[in-house]
PDB file of C-alpha atoms and ligand atoms in Angstrom:
ATOM      1  CA  MET A  28     126.057  98.957  62.219  1.00 95.00           C
ATOM      2  CA  LYS A  29     124.937  96.061  60.120  1.00 97.00           C
ATOM      3  CA  HIS A  30     122.348  94.398  62.410  1.00 98.00           C
ATOM      4  CA  LEU A  31     120.561  95.382  65.670  1.00 98.00           C
ATOM      5  CA  ILE A  32     119.952  92.130  67.678  1.00 98.00           C
ATOM      6  CA  SER A  33     120.362  93.130  71.222  1.00 98.00           C
ATOM      7  CA  ILE A  34     121.095  96.219  73.072  1.00 98.00           C
ATOM      8  CA  SER A  35     124.359  94.707  74.521  1.00 97.00           C
ATOM      9  CA  ASP A  36     125.542  94.873  70.735  1.00 95.00           C
ATOM     10  CA  LEU A  37     125.765  98.961  71.097  1.00 98.00           C
ATOM     11  CA  THR A  38     128.215 100.959  72.584  1.00 98.00           C
ATOM     12  CA  LYS A  39     127.174 103.901  74.805  1.00 98.00           C
ATOM     13  CA  ASP A  40     128.398 106.060  72.178  1.00 98.00           C
ATOM     14  CA  GLN A  41     126.417 104.248  69.355  1.00 98.00           C
ATOM     15  CA  ALA A  42     123.264 104.260  71.659  1.00 98.00           C
ATOM     16  CA  VAL A  43     123.374 107.888  72.161  1.00 98.00           C
ATOM     17  CA  LYS A  44     123.918 108.658  68.452  1.00 98.00           C
ATOM     18  CA  LEU A  45     120.930 106.479  67.501  1.00 98.00           C
ATOM     19  CA  LEU A  46     118.988 108.736  69.888  1.00 98.00           C
ATOM     20  CA  ASP A  47     120.408 111.910  68.250  1.00 98.00           C
ATOM     21  CA  ASP A  48     119.808 110.846  65.014  1.00 97.00           C
ATOM     22  CA  ALA A  49     116.355 110.025  65.870  1.00 97.00           C
ATOM     23  CA  ALA A  50     115.773 113.125  67.665  1.00 96.00           C
ATOM     24  CA  GLU A  51     116.838 114.884  64.476  1.00 95.00           C
ATOM     25  CA  LEU A  52     114.607 112.537  62.198  1.00 95.00           C
ATOM     26  CA  ALA A  53     111.707 113.530  64.491  1.00 92.00           C
ATOM     27  CA  SER A  54     111.671 116.900  62.578  1.00 87.00           C
ATOM     28  CA  VAL A  55     110.955 115.133  59.294  1.00 84.00           C
ATOM     29  CA  ASN A  56     107.942 113.702  61.017  1.00 81.00           C
ATOM     30  CA  GLU A  57     106.845 117.239  61.578  1.00 86.00           C
ATOM     31  CA  ARG A  58     106.993 118.327  57.920  1.00 88.00           C
ATOM     32  CA  GLU A  59     104.154 118.533  55.596  1.00 90.00           C
ATOM     33  CA  VAL A  60     106.399 116.303  53.211  1.00 88.00           C
ATOM     34  CA  LYS A  61     107.234 113.650  55.453  1.00 86.00           C
ATOM     35  CA  LYS A  62     109.919 111.947  52.964  1.00 92.00           C
ATOM     36  CA  LEU A  63     113.865 111.763  52.821  1.00 96.00           C
ATOM     37  CA  PRO A  64     115.428 109.802  49.694  1.00 96.00           C
ATOM     38  CA  ALA A  65     118.317 108.152  52.496  1.00 96.00           C
ATOM     39  CA  LEU A  66     117.082 104.440  51.449  1.00 97.00           C
ATOM     40  CA  ARG A  67     115.767 104.864  47.705  1.00 97.00           C
ATOM     41  CA  GLY A  68     116.475 101.474  46.278  1.00 97.00           C
ATOM     42  CA  LYS A  69     116.528  99.389  49.353  1.00 98.00           C
ATOM     43  CA  THR A  70     113.871  97.032  50.260  1.00 98.00           C
ATOM     44  CA  VAL A  71     112.917  96.247  53.817  1.00 98.00           C
ATOM     45  CA  VAL A  72     110.899  93.166  54.752  1.00 97.00           C
ATOM     46  CA  ASN A  73     108.642  93.130  57.924  1.00 97.00           C
ATOM     47  CA  LEU A  74     108.599  89.299  58.794  1.00 96.00           C
ATOM     48  CA  PHE A  75     106.231  89.015  61.909  1.00 95.00           C
ATOM     49  CA  PHE A  76     105.624  85.778  63.206  1.00 93.00           C
ATOM     50  CA  GLU A  77     103.705  87.251  66.402  1.00 93.00           C
ATOM     51  CA  ASN A  78     101.013  89.725  66.401  1.00 92.00           C
ATOM     52  CA  SER A  79     101.973  93.567  66.328  1.00 94.00           C
ATOM     53  CA  THR A  80     100.393  96.911  66.064  1.00 95.00           C
ATOM     54  CA  ARG A  81     102.960  99.656  67.088  1.00 97.00           C
ATOM     55  CA  THR A  82     106.312  97.687  65.980  1.00 98.00           C
ATOM     56  CA  ARG A  83     104.864  96.604  62.691  1.00 97.00           C
ATOM     57  CA  ILE A  84     103.347  99.713  61.411  1.00 97.00           C
ATOM     58  CA  SER A  85     105.956 102.136  62.668  1.00 98.00           C
ATOM     59  CA  PHE A  86     108.768  99.933  61.083  1.00 98.00           C
ATOM     60  CA  GLU A  87     106.529 100.293  57.857  1.00 98.00           C
ATOM     61  CA  ILE A  88     105.897 104.181  58.163  1.00 97.00           C
ATOM     62  CA  ALA A  89     109.781 104.482  58.998  1.00 97.00           C
ATOM     63  CA  ALA A  90     110.980 102.732  55.926  1.00 98.00           C
ATOM     64  CA  LYS A  91     108.513 104.529  53.703  1.00 97.00           C
ATOM     65  CA  ARG A  92     109.826 107.932  55.149  1.00 96.00           C
ATOM     66  CA  LEU A  93     113.154 107.030  54.046  1.00 97.00           C
ATOM     67  CA  SER A  94     111.935 106.100  50.520  1.00 97.00           C
ATOM     68  CA  ALA A  95     112.431 102.290  51.064  1.00 98.00           C
ATOM     69  CA  ASP A  96     110.268  99.687  49.572  1.00 98.00           C
ATOM     70  CA  VAL A  97     108.331  97.827  52.359  1.00 98.00           C
ATOM     71  CA  ILE A  98     106.898  94.200  52.188  1.00 96.00           C
ATOM     72  CA  ASN A  99     104.869  93.101  55.052  1.00 94.00           C
ATOM     73  CA  PHE A 100     105.254  89.335  55.368  1.00 88.00           C
ATOM     74  CA  SER A 101     102.116  87.665  57.315  1.00 80.00           C
ATOM     75  CA  ALA A 102     103.259  84.245  58.787  1.00 79.00           C
ATOM     76  CA  SER A 103      99.634  83.062  58.746  1.00 77.00           C
ATOM     77  CA  THR A 104      99.186  83.582  55.011  1.00 75.00           C
ATOM     78  CA  SER A 105     102.646  82.349  53.761  1.00 77.00           C
ATOM     79  CA  SER A 106     104.097  79.114  52.858  1.00 79.00           C
ATOM     80  CA  LEU A 107     105.122  78.673  56.668  1.00 76.00           C
ATOM     81  CA  SER A 108     101.788  76.949  57.021  1.00 71.00           C
ATOM     82  CA  LYS A 109     102.831  74.158  54.610  1.00 79.00           C
ATOM     83  CA  GLY A 110     106.179  73.606  57.012  1.00 83.00           C
ATOM     84  CA  GLU A 111     108.805  76.035  55.278  1.00 88.00           C
ATOM     85  CA  SER A 112     111.449  76.542  57.771  1.00 92.00           C
ATOM     86  CA  LEU A 113     112.925  80.072  59.091  1.00 92.00           C
ATOM     87  CA  LYS A 114     116.003  79.500  57.014  1.00 94.00           C
ATOM     88  CA  ASP A 115     114.200  78.631  53.799  1.00 94.00           C
ATOM     89  CA  THR A 116     111.730  81.665  54.402  1.00 93.00           C
ATOM     90  CA  ALA A 117     114.686  83.996  54.934  1.00 94.00           C
ATOM     91  CA  GLN A 118     116.724  82.852  51.905  1.00 96.00           C
ATOM     92  CA  THR A 119     113.445  82.937  49.606  1.00 95.00           C
ATOM     93  CA  LEU A 120     113.142  86.781  50.987  1.00 95.00           C
ATOM     94  CA  GLU A 121     116.517  87.780  50.189  1.00 96.00           C
ATOM     95  CA  ALA A 122     116.273  86.104  46.782  1.00 96.00           C
ATOM     96  CA  LEU A 123     113.421  88.278  46.207  1.00 95.00           C
ATOM     97  CA  GLY A 124     115.655  91.492  47.087  1.00 96.00           C
ATOM     98  CA  ALA A 125     115.330  92.098  50.742  1.00 97.00           C
ATOM     99  CA  HIS A 126     118.153  94.258  51.884  1.00 98.00           C
ATOM    100  CA  ALA A 127     117.050  94.437  55.415  1.00 98.00           C
ATOM    101  CA  ILE A 128     114.691  92.148  57.441  1.00 98.00           C
ATOM    102  CA  VAL A 129     112.942  93.194  60.390  1.00 98.00           C
ATOM    103  CA  VAL A 130     111.776  90.069  62.643  1.00 97.00           C
ATOM    104  CA  ARG A 131     109.580  89.305  65.208  1.00 96.00           C
ATOM    105  CA  HIS A 132     109.532  85.483  66.330  1.00 95.00           C
ATOM    106  CA  PRO A 133     108.284  83.657  69.443  1.00 93.00           C
ATOM    107  CA  TYR A 134     111.675  82.104  70.021  1.00 94.00           C
ATOM    108  CA  SER A 135     114.506  83.954  71.693  1.00 96.00           C
ATOM    109  CA  GLY A 136     117.331  83.549  69.779  1.00 97.00           C
ATOM    110  CA  ALA A 137     115.632  83.864  66.369  1.00 96.00           C
ATOM    111  CA  ALA A 138     116.957  87.334  64.985  1.00 98.00           C
ATOM    112  CA  HIS A 139     120.459  86.203  66.056  1.00 98.00           C
ATOM    113  CA  ALA A 140     120.304  82.943  64.097  1.00 97.00           C
ATOM    114  CA  LEU A 141     119.029  84.807  61.277  1.00 97.00           C
ATOM    115  CA  ALA A 142     121.885  87.404  61.408  1.00 97.00           C
ATOM    116  CA  HIS A 143     124.898  85.079  62.466  1.00 96.00           C
ATOM    117  CA  ARG A 144     124.339  81.636  60.866  1.00 97.00           C
ATOM    118  CA  GLY A 145     125.541  82.791  57.425  1.00 95.00           C
ATOM    119  CA  TRP A 146     122.197  81.753  55.963  1.00 97.00           C
ATOM    120  CA  ILE A 147     121.634  85.143  54.262  1.00 97.00           C
ATOM    121  CA  SER A 148     123.651  88.583  54.010  1.00 96.00           C
ATOM    122  CA  SER A 149     120.664  91.090  54.671  1.00 97.00           C
ATOM    123  CA  SER A 150     120.626  93.253  57.639  1.00 98.00           C
ATOM    124  CA  ILE A 151     118.847  91.757  60.624  1.00 98.00           C
ATOM    125  CA  ILE A 152     116.693  94.218  63.225  1.00 98.00           C
ATOM    126  CA  ASN A 153     115.152  92.251  65.781  1.00 98.00           C
ATOM    127  CA  ALA A 154     111.694  93.540  66.530  1.00 98.00           C
ATOM    128  CA  GLY A 155     110.764  91.224  69.451  1.00 98.00           C
ATOM    129  CA  ASP A 156     112.247  87.413  70.178  1.00 98.00           C
ATOM    130  CA  GLY A 157     110.322  85.684  72.638  1.00 96.00           C
ATOM    131  CA  SER A 158     111.287  86.965  76.182  1.00 95.00           C
ATOM    132  CA  HIS A 159     114.833  87.911  75.058  1.00 97.00           C
ATOM    133  CA  GLU A 160     114.830  91.440  73.764  1.00 98.00           C
ATOM    134  CA  HIS A 161     112.965  94.212  72.149  1.00 98.00           C
ATOM    135  CA  PRO A 162     115.981  96.794  71.360  1.00 98.00           C
ATOM    136  CA  THR A 163     113.710  99.379  69.298  1.00 98.00           C
ATOM    137  CA  GLN A 164     111.328  99.593  72.119  1.00 98.00           C
ATOM    138  CA  ALA A 165     114.171 100.471  74.607  1.00 98.00           C
ATOM    139  CA  LEU A 166     115.470 102.846  72.202  1.00 98.00           C
ATOM    140  CA  LEU A 167     112.086 104.750  71.936  1.00 98.00           C
ATOM    141  CA  ASP A 168     111.629 104.687  75.648  1.00 98.00           C
ATOM    142  CA  ALA A 169     115.065 106.156  76.143  1.00 98.00           C
ATOM    143  CA  LEU A 170     114.244 109.021  73.718  1.00 98.00           C
ATOM    144  CA  THR A 171     110.837 109.718  75.335  1.00 98.00           C
ATOM    145  CA  LEU A 172     112.656 109.749  78.726  1.00 98.00           C
ATOM    146  CA  ARG A 173     115.254 112.224  77.424  1.00 98.00           C
ATOM    147  CA  GLN A 174     112.536 114.466  76.042  1.00 98.00           C
ATOM    148  CA  ALA A 175     110.501 114.392  78.988  1.00 98.00           C
ATOM    149  CA  PHE A 176     113.392 115.338  81.464  1.00 98.00           C
ATOM    150  CA  GLY A 177     115.149 117.565  79.065  1.00 97.00           C
ATOM    151  CA  MET A 178     118.169 115.582  78.650  1.00 97.00           C
ATOM    152  CA  SER A 179     120.004 115.837  75.590  1.00 94.00           C
ATOM    153  CA  HIS A 180     122.793 113.023  75.825  1.00 94.00           C
ATOM    154  CA  ASP A 181     122.550 110.121  78.183  1.00 97.00           C
ATOM    155  CA  LEU A 182     120.230 109.456  81.140  1.00 98.00           C
ATOM    156  CA  ALA A 183     122.457 109.772  84.066  1.00 98.00           C
ATOM    157  CA  GLY A 184     121.214 109.785  87.300  1.00 97.00           C
ATOM    158  CA  LEU A 185     117.477 109.339  86.142  1.00 98.00           C
ATOM    159  CA  ARG A 186     115.628 106.805  88.556  1.00 98.00           C
ATOM    160  CA  ALA A 187     113.680 104.122  86.727  1.00 98.00           C
ATOM    161  CA  LEU A 188     111.242 101.665  88.110  1.00 98.00           C
ATOM    162  CA  ILE A 189     109.965  98.730  85.712  1.00 98.00           C
ATOM    163  CA  VAL A 190     107.134  96.870  87.105  1.00 98.00           C
ATOM    164  CA  GLY A 191     105.281  93.501  86.520  1.00 97.00           C
ATOM    165  CA  ASP A 192     105.871  90.594  84.447  1.00 96.00           C
ATOM    166  CA  ILE A 193     109.742  90.856  84.379  1.00 97.00           C
ATOM    167  CA  LEU A 194     110.292  87.320  83.647  1.00 96.00           C
ATOM    168  CA  HIS A 195     108.589  87.415  80.391  1.00 95.00           C
ATOM    169  CA  SER A 196     109.376  90.705  79.198  1.00 96.00           C
ATOM    170  CA  ARG A 197     111.809  91.322  76.490  1.00 97.00           C
ATOM    171  CA  VAL A 198     110.892  95.028  76.809  1.00 98.00           C
ATOM    172  CA  ALA A 199     112.111  94.877  80.362  1.00 98.00           C
ATOM    173  CA  ARG A 200     115.583  92.964  79.444  1.00 98.00           C
ATOM    174  CA  SER A 201     116.298  95.480  76.636  1.00 98.00           C
ATOM    175  CA  ASN A 202     115.276  98.470  78.951  1.00 98.00           C
ATOM    176  CA  VAL A 203     117.505  97.548  81.972  1.00 98.00           C
ATOM    177  CA  LEU A 204     120.534  96.972  79.431  1.00 98.00           C
ATOM    178  CA  LEU A 205     120.037 100.520  77.776  1.00 98.00           C
ATOM    179  CA  LEU A 206     118.851 102.381  80.796  1.00 98.00           C
ATOM    180  CA  LYS A 207     122.198 101.043  82.703  1.00 98.00           C
ATOM    181  CA  LEU A 208     124.277 101.828  79.599  1.00 98.00           C
ATOM    182  CA  LEU A 209     122.858 105.558  79.781  1.00 98.00           C
ATOM    183  CA  GLY A 210     123.740 105.988  83.420  1.00 98.00           C
ATOM    184  CA  ALA A 211     120.288 105.517  84.924  1.00 98.00           C
ATOM    185  CA  GLU A 212     119.464 103.582  88.145  1.00 98.00           C
ATOM    186  CA  VAL A 213     117.141 101.074  87.462  1.00 98.00           C
ATOM    187  CA  THR A 214     114.777  98.956  89.873  1.00 98.00           C
ATOM    188  CA  VAL A 215     112.707  95.978  88.722  1.00 98.00           C
ATOM    189  CA  ALA A 216     109.535  95.182  90.781  1.00 98.00           C
ATOM    190  CA  GLY A 217     107.405  92.177  90.477  1.00 97.00           C
ATOM    191  CA  PRO A 218     106.110  89.009  92.212  1.00 96.00           C
ATOM    192  CA  THR A 219     109.038  86.367  93.011  1.00 95.00           C
ATOM    193  CA  THR A 220     107.157  84.043  90.302  1.00 94.00           C
ATOM    194  CA  LEU A 221     107.633  86.633  87.513  1.00 96.00           C
ATOM    195  CA  MET A 222     111.205  87.619  88.242  1.00 96.00           C
ATOM    196  CA  PRO A 223     113.792  86.181  86.278  1.00 95.00           C
ATOM    197  CA  LYS A 224     116.757  84.530  87.967  1.00 92.00           C
ATOM    198  CA  GLY A 225     120.188  86.862  87.737  1.00 90.00           C
ATOM    199  CA  ILE A 226     118.688  90.047  86.823  1.00 94.00           C
ATOM    200  CA  GLU A 227     120.876  91.621  89.371  1.00 95.00           C
ATOM    201  CA  ALA A 228     123.683  90.908  87.303  1.00 95.00           C
ATOM    202  CA  MET A 229     122.297  93.106  84.580  1.00 95.00           C
ATOM    203  CA  GLY A 230     122.617  95.807  87.065  1.00 95.00           C
ATOM    204  CA  ALA A 231     119.096  96.025  88.179  1.00 97.00           C
ATOM    205  CA  LYS A 232     117.966  96.366  91.840  1.00 98.00           C
ATOM    206  CA  VAL A 233     114.983  93.985  92.763  1.00 98.00           C
ATOM    207  CA  SER A 234     111.828  94.824  94.787  1.00 98.00           C
ATOM    208  CA  HIS A 235     108.954  92.618  95.670  1.00 97.00           C
ATOM    209  CA  ASN A 236     106.837  95.466  97.309  1.00 97.00           C
ATOM    210  CA  LEU A 237     105.668  97.914  94.644  1.00 98.00           C
ATOM    211  CA  ASP A 238     104.218 100.473  97.328  1.00 98.00           C
ATOM    212  CA  GLU A 239     107.757 100.344  98.937  1.00 98.00           C
ATOM    213  CA  SER A 240     109.263 101.183  95.387  1.00 98.00           C
ATOM    214  CA  LEU A 241     106.851 103.839  94.521  1.00 98.00           C
ATOM    215  CA  SER A 242     107.473 105.855  98.024  1.00 98.00           C
ATOM    216  CA  GLN A 243     111.134 106.265  96.827  1.00 97.00           C
ATOM    217  CA  LYS A 244     109.749 108.531  94.142  1.00 97.00           C
ATOM    218  CA  PRO A 245     111.350 107.278  91.025  1.00 98.00           C
ATOM    219  CA  ASP A 246     111.470 109.741  88.040  1.00 98.00           C
ATOM    220  CA  ALA A 247     109.972 107.168  85.659  1.00 98.00           C
ATOM    221  CA  VAL A 248     107.481 104.181  86.327  1.00 98.00           C
ATOM    222  CA  MET A 249     107.265 101.825  83.347  1.00 98.00           C
ATOM    223  CA  MET A 250     104.353  99.427  83.448  1.00 98.00           C
ATOM    224  CA  LEU A 251     104.591  96.055  81.707  1.00 97.00           C
ATOM    225  CA  ARG A 252     101.972  93.655  80.378  1.00 93.00           C
ATOM    226  CA  VAL A 253     101.333  90.512  81.827  1.00 92.00           C
ATOM    227  CA  GLN A 254     102.427  88.026  79.078  1.00 81.00           C
ATOM    228  CA  LYS A 255      99.787  85.202  79.393  1.00 78.00           C
ATOM    229  CA  GLU A 256     100.511  83.832  75.968  1.00 79.00           C
ATOM    230  CA  ARG A 257     104.006  82.972  77.346  1.00 75.00           C
ATOM    231  CA  MET A 258     102.748  81.434  80.452  1.00 73.00           C
ATOM    232  CA  GLN A 259     102.300  77.711  81.105  1.00 71.00           C
ATOM    233  CA  GLY A 260     100.831  77.278  84.481  1.00 72.00           C
ATOM    234  CA  SER A 261      99.784  79.662  87.173  1.00 82.00           C
ATOM    235  CA  PHE A 262     102.150  82.789  87.838  1.00 84.00           C
ATOM    236  CA  PHE A 263      99.747  84.323  90.377  1.00 83.00           C
ATOM    237  CA  PRO A 264      96.580  83.481  92.403  1.00 78.00           C
ATOM    238  CA  SER A 265      94.120  85.521  90.255  1.00 86.00           C
ATOM    239  CA  GLU A 266      94.007  88.761  88.211  1.00 86.00           C
ATOM    240  CA  ARG A 267      92.321  90.478  90.931  1.00 90.00           C
ATOM    241  CA  GLU A 268      95.239  89.192  93.347  1.00 92.00           C
ATOM    242  CA  TYR A 269      97.964  90.744  90.818  1.00 92.00           C
ATOM    243  CA  ALA A 270      96.322  93.830  90.354  1.00 93.00           C
ATOM    244  CA  LYS A 271      96.093  94.473  94.249  1.00 95.00           C
ATOM    245  CA  SER A 272      99.822  94.011  94.410  1.00 95.00           C
ATOM    246  CA  TRP A 273     101.232  94.946  91.234  1.00 96.00           C
ATOM    247  CA  ALA A 274      98.940  97.297  89.174  1.00 96.00           C
ATOM    248  CA  LEU A 275      99.167 100.933  88.943  1.00 98.00           C
ATOM    249  CA  THR A 276      95.881 101.908  90.325  1.00 97.00           C
ATOM    250  CA  GLY A 277      94.335 105.430  90.622  1.00 97.00           C
ATOM    251  CA  GLU A 278      95.512 105.343  94.431  1.00 97.00           C
ATOM    252  CA  ARG A 279      98.919 104.349  93.721  1.00 98.00           C
ATOM    253  CA  PHE A 280      99.113 106.674  90.611  1.00 98.00           C
ATOM    254  CA  SER A 281      98.209 109.677  92.967  1.00 97.00           C
ATOM    255  CA  SER A 282     101.223 109.157  95.273  1.00 97.00           C
ATOM    256  CA  LEU A 283     103.820 109.527  92.270  1.00 98.00           C
ATOM    257  CA  GLY A 284     106.051 112.559  92.676  1.00 96.00           C
ATOM    258  CA  GLU A 285     105.161 115.778  91.079  1.00 96.00           C
ATOM    259  CA  ASN A 286     107.722 115.535  88.034  1.00 96.00           C
ATOM    260  CA  SER A 287     107.301 111.804  87.607  1.00 98.00           C
ATOM    261  CA  VAL A 288     106.120 110.106  84.501  1.00 98.00           C
ATOM    262  CA  VAL A 289     104.531 106.818  83.373  1.00 98.00           C
ATOM    263  CA  LEU A 290     105.353 104.528  80.511  1.00 98.00           C
ATOM    264  CA  HIS A 291     103.782 101.493  78.966  1.00 98.00           C
ATOM    265  CA  PRO A 292     105.118  99.639  75.818  1.00 98.00           C
ATOM    266  CA  GLY A 293     101.466  98.791  74.861  1.00 95.00           C
ATOM    267  CA  PRO A 294      99.252  96.992  74.299  1.00 95.00           C
ATOM    268  CA  MET A 295      97.990  98.037  77.828  1.00 95.00           C
ATOM    269  CA  ASN A 296      95.357  95.899  80.030  1.00 92.00           C
ATOM    270  CA  ARG A 297      93.349  98.782  81.605  1.00 96.00           C
ATOM    271  CA  GLY A 298      92.158  97.653  85.077  1.00 92.00           C
ATOM    272  CA  PHE A 299      94.626  94.832  85.325  1.00 91.00           C
ATOM    273  CA  GLU A 300      98.153  96.404  85.228  1.00 94.00           C
ATOM    274  CA  ILE A 301      97.349  99.881  84.775  1.00 97.00           C
ATOM    275  CA  SER A 302      94.442 102.201  85.774  1.00 97.00           C
ATOM    276  CA  SER A 303      92.790 104.673  83.105  1.00 98.00           C
ATOM    277  CA  GLU A 304      93.715 107.489  85.523  1.00 97.00           C
ATOM    278  CA  ALA A 305      97.283 106.480  84.977  1.00 98.00           C
ATOM    279  CA  ALA A 306      97.126 105.690  81.480  1.00 98.00           C
ATOM    280  CA  ASP A 307      95.157 108.687  80.440  1.00 98.00           C
ATOM    281  CA  SER A 308      96.721 111.253  82.598  1.00 98.00           C
ATOM    282  CA  SER A 309      99.178 114.213  81.560  1.00 98.00           C
ATOM    283  CA  LYS A 310     102.037 112.213  83.150  1.00 98.00           C
ATOM    284  CA  SER A 311     101.656 109.370  80.685  1.00 98.00           C
ATOM    285  CA  LEU A 312     103.939 109.213  77.825  1.00 98.00           C
ATOM    286  CA  VAL A 313     102.259 106.393  76.030  1.00 98.00           C
ATOM    287  CA  LEU A 314     101.160 107.980  73.129  1.00 98.00           C
ATOM    288  CA  LYS A 315     104.737 109.787  73.030  1.00 98.00           C
ATOM    289  CA  GLN A 316     106.513 106.496  73.154  1.00 98.00           C
ATOM    290  CA  VAL A 317     104.318 105.134  70.004  1.00 98.00           C
ATOM    291  CA  ALA A 318     105.300 108.432  68.044  1.00 97.00           C
ATOM    292  CA  ASN A 319     108.860 108.146  68.885  1.00 97.00           C
ATOM    293  CA  GLY A 320     108.891 104.590  67.574  1.00 98.00           C
ATOM    294  CA  VAL A 321     108.794 106.066  63.970  1.00 97.00           C
ATOM    295  CA  SER A 322     111.741 108.212  64.348  1.00 97.00           C
ATOM    296  CA  VAL A 323     113.793 105.580  66.267  1.00 98.00           C
ATOM    297  CA  ARG A 324     113.446 103.197  63.752  1.00 98.00           C
ATOM    298  CA  MET A 325     114.024 105.571  61.150  1.00 97.00           C
ATOM    299  CA  ALA A 326     117.281 105.880  62.725  1.00 98.00           C
ATOM    300  CA  VAL A 327     117.948 102.192  63.119  1.00 98.00           C
ATOM    301  CA  LEU A 328     117.029 101.425  59.428  1.00 98.00           C
ATOM    302  CA  TYR A 329     119.381 104.207  58.390  1.00 98.00           C
ATOM    303  CA  ALA A 330     122.234 103.121  60.572  1.00 98.00           C
ATOM    304  CA  THR A 331     121.958  99.538  59.458  1.00 98.00           C
ATOM    305  CA  LEU A 332     121.262 100.082  55.809  1.00 97.00           C
ATOM    306  CA  SER A 333     123.362 103.275  54.778  1.00 91.00           C
ATOM    307  CA  GLY A 334     126.700 101.429  55.020  1.00 72.00           C
ATOM    308  CA  GLU A 335     127.791 104.003  57.547  1.00 58.00           C
ATOM    309  CA  ALA A 336     130.281 102.420  59.951  1.00 44.00           C
ATOM    310  CA  ASN A 337     128.644 104.095  63.292  1.00 47.00           C
TER     311      ASN A 337
HETATM  312  N1  LIG B  15     105.293  97.675  72.142  1.00 74.01           N
HETATM  313  C1  LIG B  15     105.085  96.611  71.310  1.00 74.01           C
HETATM  314  O1  LIG B  15     105.916  96.085  70.776  1.00 74.01           O
HETATM  315  O2  LIG B  15     103.931  96.588  70.630  1.00 74.01           O
HETATM  316  P1  LIG B  15     103.364  95.808  69.603  1.00 74.01           P
HETATM  317  O3  LIG B  15     103.289  94.169  70.216  1.00 74.01           O
HETATM  318  O4  LIG B  15     101.941  96.366  69.156  1.00 74.01           O
HETATM  319  O5  LIG B  15     104.038  95.947  68.541  1.00 74.01           O
END
């Protein structure tokens, strides 16, 4: 695997292998000496044009744990502010020795352009492109669900409910694709204004009533952040109205099934899309998701940079 741009690039076997590798690499993260020599001599550049806490830091830790050199590129202090293009920036980074570029960009398709327009030959890993995809987030969510439900292969039969701003969410898109690939049943729930047309074609059922969807006792409830930064105009009457219909409030949280779990990719807006009762409960997997980000990104960096034909 040379690049990871979209979950649709993966076969089921490749996805399961990445999860298996990540589960094995997680044991390295428990050791006192958390280093493997696997990517010694390789250079990974984190090229982030949008803010990030979890993704950027976990890619940095993952690369360092595999003994790669890591360069963190900050768009705000670079020559981008002098008008340099994405192509020239990427070619400059490759000339400086980058073997892999981990890219986050506000435009859907930016990672695909870097990988496939012939500008550079480095491996490209999509760390989130606009509202399109965030494939490593979906992989870390799948690993977290596998662990939570004691599943060792795929997620066959698991019932997942993804809630909120589906329209602007790259996390939702990558998760629908991966959960379906792994055999789960997926429902997306949100207001009509925040539901992308054609999401059913990706295999998801659509709901416009959260309480009704929760009454079906899904195994996993994945809450999404409302992405105000991608909204032009008004998609709901007020935050209060949105929360009334779509937040995982304390009351809704208490209606969940005994074994159900709650996920959120972060950053969370407590009191808006998720209550503290839900976020801080024993059902919440939020911090496990963050921790699994390191091992999943180690597996992805290894798969793209090791030259193995997996
Ligand atoms: N989940 C996620 O992508 O978080 P960051 O924006 O902090 O990287």
